[in-house]
Coordinates of C-alpha atoms and ligand atoms in Angstrom, one line a residue:
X13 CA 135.8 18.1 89.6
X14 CA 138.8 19.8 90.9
X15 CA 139.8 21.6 87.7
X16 CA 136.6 23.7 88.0
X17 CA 138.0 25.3 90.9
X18 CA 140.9 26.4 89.6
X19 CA 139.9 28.2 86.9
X20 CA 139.8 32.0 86.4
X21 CA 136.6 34.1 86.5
X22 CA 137.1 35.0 82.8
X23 CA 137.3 31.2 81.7
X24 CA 134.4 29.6 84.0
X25 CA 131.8 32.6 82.5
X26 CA 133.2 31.2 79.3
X27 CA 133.1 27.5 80.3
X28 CA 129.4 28.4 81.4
X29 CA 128.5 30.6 78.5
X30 CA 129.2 27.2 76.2
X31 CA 127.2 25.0 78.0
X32 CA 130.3 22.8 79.3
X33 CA 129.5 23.3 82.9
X34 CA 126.4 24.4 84.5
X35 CA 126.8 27.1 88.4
X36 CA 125.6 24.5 90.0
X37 CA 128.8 21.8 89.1
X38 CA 130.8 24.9 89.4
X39 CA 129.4 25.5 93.0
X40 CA 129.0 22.5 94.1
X41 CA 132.9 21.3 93.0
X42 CA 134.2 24.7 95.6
X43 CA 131.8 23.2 98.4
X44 CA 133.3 19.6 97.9
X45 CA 136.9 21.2 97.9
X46 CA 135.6 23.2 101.0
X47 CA 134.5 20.1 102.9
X48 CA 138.3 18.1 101.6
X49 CA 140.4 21.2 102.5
X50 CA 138.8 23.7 104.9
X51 CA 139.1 21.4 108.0
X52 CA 143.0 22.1 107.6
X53 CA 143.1 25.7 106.1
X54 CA 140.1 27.0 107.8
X55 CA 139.2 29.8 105.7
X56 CA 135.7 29.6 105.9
X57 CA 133.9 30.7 109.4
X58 CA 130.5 30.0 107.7
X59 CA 130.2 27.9 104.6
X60 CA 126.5 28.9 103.3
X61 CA 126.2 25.8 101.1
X62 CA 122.3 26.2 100.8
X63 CA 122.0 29.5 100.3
X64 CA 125.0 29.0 97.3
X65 CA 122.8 26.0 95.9
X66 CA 120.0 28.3 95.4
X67 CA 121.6 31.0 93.7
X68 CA 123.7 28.5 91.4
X69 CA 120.2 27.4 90.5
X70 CA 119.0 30.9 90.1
X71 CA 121.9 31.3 87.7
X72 CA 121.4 28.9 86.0
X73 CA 117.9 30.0 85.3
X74 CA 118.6 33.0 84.5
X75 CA 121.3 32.0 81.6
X76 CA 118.9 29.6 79.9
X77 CA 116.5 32.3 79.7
X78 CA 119.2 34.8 77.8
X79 CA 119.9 36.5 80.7
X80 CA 123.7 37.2 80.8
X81 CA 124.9 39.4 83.6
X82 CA 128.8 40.0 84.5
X83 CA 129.3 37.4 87.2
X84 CA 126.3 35.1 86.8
X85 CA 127.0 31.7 88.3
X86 CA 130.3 32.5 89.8
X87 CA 131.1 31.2 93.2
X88 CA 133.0 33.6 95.5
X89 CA 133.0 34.3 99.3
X90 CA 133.6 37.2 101.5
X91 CA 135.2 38.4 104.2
X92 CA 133.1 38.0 107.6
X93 CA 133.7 42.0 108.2
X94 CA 130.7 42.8 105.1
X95 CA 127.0 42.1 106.7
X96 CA 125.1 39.3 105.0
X97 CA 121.6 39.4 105.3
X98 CA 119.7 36.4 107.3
X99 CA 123.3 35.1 107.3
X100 CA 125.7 35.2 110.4
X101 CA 128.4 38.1 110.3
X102 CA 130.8 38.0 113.3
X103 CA 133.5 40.7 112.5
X104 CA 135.2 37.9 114.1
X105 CA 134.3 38.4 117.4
X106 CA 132.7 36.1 120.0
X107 CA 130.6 39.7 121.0
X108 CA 128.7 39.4 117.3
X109 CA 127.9 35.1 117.8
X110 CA 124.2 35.0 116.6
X111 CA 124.0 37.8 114.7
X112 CA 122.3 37.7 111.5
X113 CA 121.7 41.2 109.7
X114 CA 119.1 42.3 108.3
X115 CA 120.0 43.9 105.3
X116 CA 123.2 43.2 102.5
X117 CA 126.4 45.8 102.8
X118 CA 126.3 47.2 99.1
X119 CA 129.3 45.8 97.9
X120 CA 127.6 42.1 98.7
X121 CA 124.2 43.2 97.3
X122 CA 125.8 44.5 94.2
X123 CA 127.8 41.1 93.8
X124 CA 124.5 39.4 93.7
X125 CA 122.9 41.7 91.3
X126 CA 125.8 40.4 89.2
X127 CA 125.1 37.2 89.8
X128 CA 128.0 35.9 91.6
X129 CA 127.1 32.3 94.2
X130 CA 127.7 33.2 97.8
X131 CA 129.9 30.2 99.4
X132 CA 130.5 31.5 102.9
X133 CA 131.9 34.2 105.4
X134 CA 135.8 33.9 105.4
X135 CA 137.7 34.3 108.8
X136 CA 140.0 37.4 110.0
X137 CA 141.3 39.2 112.8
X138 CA 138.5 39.9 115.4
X139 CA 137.2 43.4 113.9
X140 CA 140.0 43.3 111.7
X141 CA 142.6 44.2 113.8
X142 CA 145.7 42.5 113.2
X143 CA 148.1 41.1 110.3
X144 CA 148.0 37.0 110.5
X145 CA 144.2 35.8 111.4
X146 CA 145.6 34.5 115.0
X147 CA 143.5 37.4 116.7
X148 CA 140.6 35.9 115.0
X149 CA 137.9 35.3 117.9
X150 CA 137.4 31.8 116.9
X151 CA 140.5 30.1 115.3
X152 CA 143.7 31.0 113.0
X153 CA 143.4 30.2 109.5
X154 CA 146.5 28.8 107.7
X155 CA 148.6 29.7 104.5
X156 CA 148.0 27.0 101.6
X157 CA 151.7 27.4 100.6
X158 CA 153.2 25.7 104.2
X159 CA 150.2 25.6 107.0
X160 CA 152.1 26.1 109.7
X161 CA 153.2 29.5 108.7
X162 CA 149.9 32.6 108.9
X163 CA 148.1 33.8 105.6
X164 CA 148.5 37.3 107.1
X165 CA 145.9 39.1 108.0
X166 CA 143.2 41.0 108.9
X167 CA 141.9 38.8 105.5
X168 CA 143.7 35.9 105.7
X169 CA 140.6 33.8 105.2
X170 CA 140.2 35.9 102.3
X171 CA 143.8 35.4 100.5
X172 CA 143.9 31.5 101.9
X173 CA 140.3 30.6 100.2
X174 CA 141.8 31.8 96.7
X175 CA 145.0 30.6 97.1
X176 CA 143.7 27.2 98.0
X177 CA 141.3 27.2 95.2
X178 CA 138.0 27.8 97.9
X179 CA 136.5 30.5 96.0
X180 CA 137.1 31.9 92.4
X181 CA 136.9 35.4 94.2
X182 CA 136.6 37.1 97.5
X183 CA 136.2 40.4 98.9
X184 CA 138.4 41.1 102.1
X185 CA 138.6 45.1 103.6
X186 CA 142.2 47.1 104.3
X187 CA 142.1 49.5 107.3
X188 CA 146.2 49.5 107.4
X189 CA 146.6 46.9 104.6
X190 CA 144.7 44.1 105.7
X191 CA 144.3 43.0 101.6
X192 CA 147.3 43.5 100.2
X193 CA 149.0 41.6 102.5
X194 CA 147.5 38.5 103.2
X195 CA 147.3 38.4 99.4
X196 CA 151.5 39.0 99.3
X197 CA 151.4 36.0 101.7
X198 CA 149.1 33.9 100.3
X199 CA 150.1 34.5 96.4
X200 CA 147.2 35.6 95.2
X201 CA 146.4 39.3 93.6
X202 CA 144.2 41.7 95.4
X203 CA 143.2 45.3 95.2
X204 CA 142.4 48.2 97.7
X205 CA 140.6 50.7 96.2
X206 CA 141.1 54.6 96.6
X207 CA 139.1 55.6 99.8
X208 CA 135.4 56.3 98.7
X209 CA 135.6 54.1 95.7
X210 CA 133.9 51.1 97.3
X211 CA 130.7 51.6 99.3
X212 CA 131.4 51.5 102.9
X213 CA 127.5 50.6 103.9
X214 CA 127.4 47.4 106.0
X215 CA 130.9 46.8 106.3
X216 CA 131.4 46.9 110.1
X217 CA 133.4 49.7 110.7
X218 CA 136.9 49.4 112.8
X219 CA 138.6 52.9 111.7
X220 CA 136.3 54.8 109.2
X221 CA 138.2 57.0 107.7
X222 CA 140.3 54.2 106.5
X223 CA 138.0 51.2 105.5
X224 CA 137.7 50.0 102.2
X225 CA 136.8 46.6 100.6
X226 CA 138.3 45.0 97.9
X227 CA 138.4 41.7 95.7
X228 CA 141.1 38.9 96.2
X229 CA 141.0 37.4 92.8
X230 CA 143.9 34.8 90.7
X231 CA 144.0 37.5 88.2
X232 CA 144.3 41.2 87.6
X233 CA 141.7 40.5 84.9
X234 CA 139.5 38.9 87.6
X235 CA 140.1 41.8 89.9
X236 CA 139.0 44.2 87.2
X237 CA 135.7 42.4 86.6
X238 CA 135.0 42.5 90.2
X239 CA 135.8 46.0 90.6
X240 CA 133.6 46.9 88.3
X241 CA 130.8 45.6 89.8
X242 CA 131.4 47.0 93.2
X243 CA 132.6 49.7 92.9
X244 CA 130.8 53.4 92.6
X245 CA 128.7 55.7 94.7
X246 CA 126.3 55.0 97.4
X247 CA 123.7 56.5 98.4
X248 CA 123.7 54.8 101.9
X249 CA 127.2 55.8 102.0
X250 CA 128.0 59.5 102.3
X251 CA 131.7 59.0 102.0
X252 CA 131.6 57.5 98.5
X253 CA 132.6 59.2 95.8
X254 CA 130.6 60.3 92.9
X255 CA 133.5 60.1 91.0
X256 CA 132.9 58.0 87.5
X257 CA 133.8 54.7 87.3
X258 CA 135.7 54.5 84.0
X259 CA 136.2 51.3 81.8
X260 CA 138.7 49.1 84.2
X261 CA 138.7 46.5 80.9
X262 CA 139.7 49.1 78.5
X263 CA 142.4 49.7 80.5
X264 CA 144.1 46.1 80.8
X265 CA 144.9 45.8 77.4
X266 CA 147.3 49.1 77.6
X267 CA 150.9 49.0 77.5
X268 CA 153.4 50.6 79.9
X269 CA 155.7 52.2 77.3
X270 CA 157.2 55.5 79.2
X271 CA 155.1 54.9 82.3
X272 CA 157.4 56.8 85.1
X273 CA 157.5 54.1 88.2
X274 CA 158.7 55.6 91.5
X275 CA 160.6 53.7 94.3
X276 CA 160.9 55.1 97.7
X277 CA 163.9 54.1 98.8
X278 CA 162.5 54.1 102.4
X279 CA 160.6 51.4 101.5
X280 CA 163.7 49.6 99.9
X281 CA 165.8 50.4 103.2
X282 CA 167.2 47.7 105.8
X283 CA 165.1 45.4 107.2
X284 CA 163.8 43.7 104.1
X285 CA 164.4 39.9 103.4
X286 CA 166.7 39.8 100.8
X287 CA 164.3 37.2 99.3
X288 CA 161.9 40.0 99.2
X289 CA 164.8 43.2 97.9
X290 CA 165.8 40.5 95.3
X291 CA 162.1 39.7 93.8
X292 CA 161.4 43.4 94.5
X293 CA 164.6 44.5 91.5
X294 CA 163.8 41.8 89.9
X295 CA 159.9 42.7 88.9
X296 CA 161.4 46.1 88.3
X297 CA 163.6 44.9 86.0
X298 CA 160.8 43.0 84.0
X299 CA 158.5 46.2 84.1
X300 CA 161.7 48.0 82.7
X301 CA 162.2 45.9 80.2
X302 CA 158.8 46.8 78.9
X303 CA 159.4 50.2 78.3
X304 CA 158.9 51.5 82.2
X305 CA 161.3 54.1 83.5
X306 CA 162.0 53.5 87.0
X307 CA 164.0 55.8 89.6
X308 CA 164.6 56.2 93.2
X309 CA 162.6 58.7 95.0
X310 CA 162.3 59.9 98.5
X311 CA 158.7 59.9 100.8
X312 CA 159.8 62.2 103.4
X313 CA 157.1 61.7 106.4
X314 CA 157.5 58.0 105.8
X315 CA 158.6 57.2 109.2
X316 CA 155.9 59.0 111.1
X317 CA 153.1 56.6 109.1
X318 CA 153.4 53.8 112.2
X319 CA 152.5 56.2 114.8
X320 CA 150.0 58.1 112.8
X321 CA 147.7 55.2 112.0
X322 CA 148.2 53.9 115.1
X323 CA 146.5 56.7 117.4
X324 CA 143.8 57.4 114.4
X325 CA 142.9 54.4 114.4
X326 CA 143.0 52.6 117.8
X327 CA 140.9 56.2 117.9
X328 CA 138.4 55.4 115.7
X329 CA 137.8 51.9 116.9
X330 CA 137.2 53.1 120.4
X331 CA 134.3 55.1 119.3
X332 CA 133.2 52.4 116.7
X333 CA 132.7 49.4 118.9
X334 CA 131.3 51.5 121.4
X335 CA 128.0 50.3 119.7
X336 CA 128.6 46.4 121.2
X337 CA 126.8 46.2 124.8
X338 CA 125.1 42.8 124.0
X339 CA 121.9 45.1 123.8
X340 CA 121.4 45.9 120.4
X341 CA 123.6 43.0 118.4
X342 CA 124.8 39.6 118.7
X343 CA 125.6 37.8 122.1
X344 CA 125.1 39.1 125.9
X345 CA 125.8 38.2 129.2
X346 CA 123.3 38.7 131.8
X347 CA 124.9 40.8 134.8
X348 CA 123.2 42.4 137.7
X349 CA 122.0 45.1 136.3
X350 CA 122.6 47.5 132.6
X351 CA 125.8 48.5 133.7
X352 CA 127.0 45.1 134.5
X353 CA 125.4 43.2 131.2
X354 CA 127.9 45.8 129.5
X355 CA 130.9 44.7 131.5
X356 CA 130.3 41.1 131.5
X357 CA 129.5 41.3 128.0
X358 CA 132.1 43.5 126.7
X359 CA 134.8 41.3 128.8
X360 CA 133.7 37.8 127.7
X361 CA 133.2 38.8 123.9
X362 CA 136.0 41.1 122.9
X363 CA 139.6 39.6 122.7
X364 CA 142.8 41.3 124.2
X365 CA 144.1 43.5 120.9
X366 CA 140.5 44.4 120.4
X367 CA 140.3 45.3 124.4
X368 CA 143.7 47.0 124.2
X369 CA 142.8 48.9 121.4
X370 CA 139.5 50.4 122.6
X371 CA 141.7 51.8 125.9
X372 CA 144.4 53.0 123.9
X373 CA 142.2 54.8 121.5
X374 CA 140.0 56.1 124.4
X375 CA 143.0 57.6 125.9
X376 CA 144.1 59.1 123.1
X377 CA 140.8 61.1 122.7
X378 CA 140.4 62.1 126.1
X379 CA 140.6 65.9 127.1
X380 CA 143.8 66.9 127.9
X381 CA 145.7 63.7 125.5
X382 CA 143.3 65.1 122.3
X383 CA 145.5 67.5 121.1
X384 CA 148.8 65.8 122.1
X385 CA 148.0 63.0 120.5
X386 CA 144.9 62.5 117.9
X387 CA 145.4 66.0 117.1
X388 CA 148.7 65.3 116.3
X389 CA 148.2 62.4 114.1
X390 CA 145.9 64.1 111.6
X391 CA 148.3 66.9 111.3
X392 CA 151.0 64.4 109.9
X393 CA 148.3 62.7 108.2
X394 CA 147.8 65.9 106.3
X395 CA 151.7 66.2 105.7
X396 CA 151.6 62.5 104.5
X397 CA 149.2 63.3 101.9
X398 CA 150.8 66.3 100.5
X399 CA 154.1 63.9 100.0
X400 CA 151.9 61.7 97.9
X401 CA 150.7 64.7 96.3
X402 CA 154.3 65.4 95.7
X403 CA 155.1 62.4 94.4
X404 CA 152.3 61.8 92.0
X405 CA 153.3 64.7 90.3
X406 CA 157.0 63.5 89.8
X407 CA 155.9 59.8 88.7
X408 CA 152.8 58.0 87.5
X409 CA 153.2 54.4 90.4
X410 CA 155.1 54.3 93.4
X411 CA 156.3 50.5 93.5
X412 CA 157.3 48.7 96.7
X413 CA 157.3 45.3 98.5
X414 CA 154.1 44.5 100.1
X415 CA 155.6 43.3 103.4
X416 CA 159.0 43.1 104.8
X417 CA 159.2 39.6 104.9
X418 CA 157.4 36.2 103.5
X419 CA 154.2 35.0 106.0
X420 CA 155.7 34.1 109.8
X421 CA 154.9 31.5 111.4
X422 CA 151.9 31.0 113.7
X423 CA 153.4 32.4 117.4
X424 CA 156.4 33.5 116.2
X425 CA 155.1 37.4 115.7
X426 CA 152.3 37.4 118.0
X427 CA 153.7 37.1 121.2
X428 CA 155.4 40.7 120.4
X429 CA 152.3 43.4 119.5
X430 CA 154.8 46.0 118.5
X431 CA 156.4 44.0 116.3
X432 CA 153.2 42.6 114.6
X433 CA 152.3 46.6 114.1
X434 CA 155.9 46.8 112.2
X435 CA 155.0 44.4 110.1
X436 CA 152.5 46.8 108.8
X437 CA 155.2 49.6 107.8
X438 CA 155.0 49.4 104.1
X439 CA 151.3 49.4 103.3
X440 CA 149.4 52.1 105.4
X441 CA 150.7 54.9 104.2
X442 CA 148.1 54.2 101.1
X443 CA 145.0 54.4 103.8
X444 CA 146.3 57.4 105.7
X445 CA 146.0 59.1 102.3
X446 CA 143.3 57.3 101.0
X447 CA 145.3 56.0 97.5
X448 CA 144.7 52.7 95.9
X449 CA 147.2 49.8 95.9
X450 CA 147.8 46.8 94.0
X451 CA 148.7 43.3 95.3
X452 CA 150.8 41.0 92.9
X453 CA 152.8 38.1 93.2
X454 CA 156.2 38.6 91.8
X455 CA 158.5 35.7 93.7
X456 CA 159.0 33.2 96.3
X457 CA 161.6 33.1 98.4
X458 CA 164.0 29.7 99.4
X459 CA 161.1 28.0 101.9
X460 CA 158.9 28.6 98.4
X461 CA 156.5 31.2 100.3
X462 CA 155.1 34.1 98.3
X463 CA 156.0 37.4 97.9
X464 CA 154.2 40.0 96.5
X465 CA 155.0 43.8 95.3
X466 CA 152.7 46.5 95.6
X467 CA 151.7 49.4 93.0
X468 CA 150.9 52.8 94.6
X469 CA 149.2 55.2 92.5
X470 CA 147.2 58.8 92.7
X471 CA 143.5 58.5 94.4
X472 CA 141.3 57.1 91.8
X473 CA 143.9 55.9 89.5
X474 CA 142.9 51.9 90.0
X475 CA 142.3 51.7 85.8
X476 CA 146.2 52.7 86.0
X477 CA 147.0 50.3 88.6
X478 CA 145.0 47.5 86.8
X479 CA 147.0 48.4 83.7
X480 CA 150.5 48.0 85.5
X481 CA 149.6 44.8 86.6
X482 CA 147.8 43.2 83.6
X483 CA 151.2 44.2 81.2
X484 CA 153.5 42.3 84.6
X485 CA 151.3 39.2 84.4
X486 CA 151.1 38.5 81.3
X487 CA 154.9 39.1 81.5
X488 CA 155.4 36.6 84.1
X489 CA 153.7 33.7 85.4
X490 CA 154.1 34.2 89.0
X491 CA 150.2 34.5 89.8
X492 CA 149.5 31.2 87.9
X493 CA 151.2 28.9 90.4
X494 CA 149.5 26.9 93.1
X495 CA 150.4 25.2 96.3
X496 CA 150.5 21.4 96.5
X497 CA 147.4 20.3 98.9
X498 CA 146.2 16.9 97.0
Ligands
LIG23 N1 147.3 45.3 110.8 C1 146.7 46.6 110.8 C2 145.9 46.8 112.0 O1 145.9 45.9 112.8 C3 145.8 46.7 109.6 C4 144.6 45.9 109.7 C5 143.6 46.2 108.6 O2 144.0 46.7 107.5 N2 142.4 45.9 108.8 O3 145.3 47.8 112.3

């Protein structure tokens, strides 16, 4: 049974379409590996085994009766940030224990529509803050490759299903970079859409103006075929675009003859694991040798991005999670009276980052700090943007590692915030200006962890990034290998 979960979206919808396997052997071989694996790599805070049986059945229905849709029958999972209806969606948290939603975030509804098998909510930082799954409110999730070392975060449970072959597909979210990283750590590829591409209703907002969910998927193919499917306008959302969505399949076949690939060389500065320089030149050198032109180029703000993000966002969660008083979702504690129902609640059910962040951010909005502060940081958010304006116009992808170095190990990060939040340097400079970025493997390094590089391009340019990466993997084999776990 295991083969079935190691196949490729595009293969099991073929495997399917033939008659060799059925949804329901393709679901119910993930849930088996679930139950062997998960105890160890604890993806999964939810495994909705039931619910998945159903729809495999329903899939299966539906194909016998000629009734083809794009992802009909395949089993995926997402990321416990994107409300489920009737099933339990903690963000995380302990505050959110018991809460079942009422209604499907689009991006979930619209996997449905296509037909896809829901095997569970995957686990992540407590309301996605963080970069290794150890703020999670209920446990740390491991990487496949070495489990003592962190699948990154906030969607490690996202990158660590796919990587240990738990899911053909999942759909994490990236505030800072919360999917191309764990998917750099994990292996795996992964996509964040441009900001408004993918329907923000009913993911559970931790900075707004930054959200966006994404697939993790084996493939760049894979990711197209879920992109497609997700992504588009809302009408529940008012900050999705009505840009079309153009062909992401007609794109993959593309070359990359001529294609002008930028590389800021703040991004290639000291500080990187040479593991990570070395696989870096190397994938260059591979997209070169395909008929890319690469060159150095400069992103002048790049050291103000930390700070930036930081203060907008700590900003925007404080006002976001103002909603949890125990009141309207999820769990409560019983105090004396309102006031003290909020207290008790709010200080048993949130963890210390998300606690530190809601002061920090409340700080940073209050009268007399507003200007100095949040003020500030949208101004150099604006001079952050115009540098990718800049830059787009020089060159068609910026190209840079993912993440400084290959996934830590659990406690070896976390005792230092700060230095968990520099571990974030090289992918939020995409969210601050709202640009799409690709996650693909491209090395290991001498322990045999991951590395992955990422591919920056203009807002609403993914059919561009999808092509970059398509022409790399079927270059290079990189995103075909799979850790050892029996
Ligand atoms: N690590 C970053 C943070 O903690 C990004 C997280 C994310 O993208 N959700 O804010």
């Amino acid at each position: 049974m295991t083969e079935l979960t190691s196949l490729t979206i595009a293969v099991a919808l073929d495997k399917m379409r033939a008659g060799e396997c059925s949804a329901l052997e393709l679901t119910e071989a993930h849930l088996a590996r679930i139950e062997r694996l998960d105890g160890d790599i604890r993806a999964y805070l939810t495994v909705s085994a039931d619910f998945a049986r159903e729809q495999a059945r329903a899939a299966d229905a539906a194909r016998a009766a000629g009734g083809e849709r794009p992802l009909l029958g395949i089993p995926i999972a997402i990321k416990d940030v994107l409300s489920t209806k009737g099933i339990e969606t903690t963000c995380g948290s302990k505050i959110l224990r018991g809460y079942h939603p009422l209604f499907d975030a689009t991006a979930v509804a619209r996997l449905y529509e296509a037909g896809a098998v829901m095997l569970g909510k995957l686990n992540m930082d407590e309301f996605a803050m963080g970069s290794s799954t150890e703020n999670s409110g209920f446990f740390p999730s491991a990487n496949p490759w070495n489990l003592d070392h962190v699948p990154g975060g906030s969607s490690g449970g996202s990158a660590a299903a796919v990587a240990a072959n738990m899911a053909l597909a999942t759909l994490g979210s990236d505030t800072g970079g919360s999917i191309r990283q764990p998917a750099s750590f994990c292996g795996v590829s992964a996509i964040k859409p441009s900001y408004g591409r993918v329907s923000r209703y009913g993911l559970i907002a931790y900075g707004s103006s930054f959200d966006q969910a994404g697939p993790f998927a084996r493939t760049v193919h894979d990711l197209a075929r879920i992109l497609a499917v997700i992504a588009g306008p809302d009408p529940l959302d008012s900050t999705s675009m009505p840009t079309p969505v153009p062909d992401y399949f007609a794109a993959l076949a593309g070359d990359i003859q001529g294609l002008k690939i930028g590389l800021p060389k703040e991004y290639f500065a000291e500080g990187l694991q040479p593991a990570v320089a070395s696989a870096l030149r190397a994938a260059v050198a591979e997209l070169e040798g395909m008929g890319a032109e690469a060159r150095e180029v400069s992103f002048e703000h790049a050291e103000y991005c930390l700070p930036a993000y930081y203060i907008i966002a700590m900003a925007e969660a404080s006002a976001n999670l103002a909603r949890f008083d125990g009141v309207r979702f999820g769990a409560r504690v019983d105090g004396a009276d309102l006031i003290d129902s909020y207290k008790k609640t709010r200080g048993a059910g949130f963890g210390e980052e998300v606690k530190r962040r809601i002061m920090l951010g409340t700080y940073t909005l209050s009268a007399g700090y507003y200007d100095a502060y949040y003020g500030k940081a949208q101004a150099v958010r604006t001079l952050i943007r115009r540098d990718f304006d800049a830059l787009f116009s020089e060159v068609d992808v910026l190209i840079a590692p993912v993440a400084p170095s290959t996934a830590f190990k659990f406690g070896e990060v976390t005792a230092d915030p700060l230095q968990m939040i520099l571990a974030d340097e090289l992918t939020i400079s995409a969210n601050l200006a709202g640009i799409p970025g690709l996650s693909v493997p491209c090395g290991f390094d001498a322990a045999g962890l991951p590395i992955g590089m990422q591919i920056l391009g203009a807002p609403f340019t993914e059919a561009w990034l999808l092509q970059v990466g398509a022409a790399y993997q079927r270059a290079t084999d990189w995103h075909l290998r799979s850790p050892e776990l029996g």
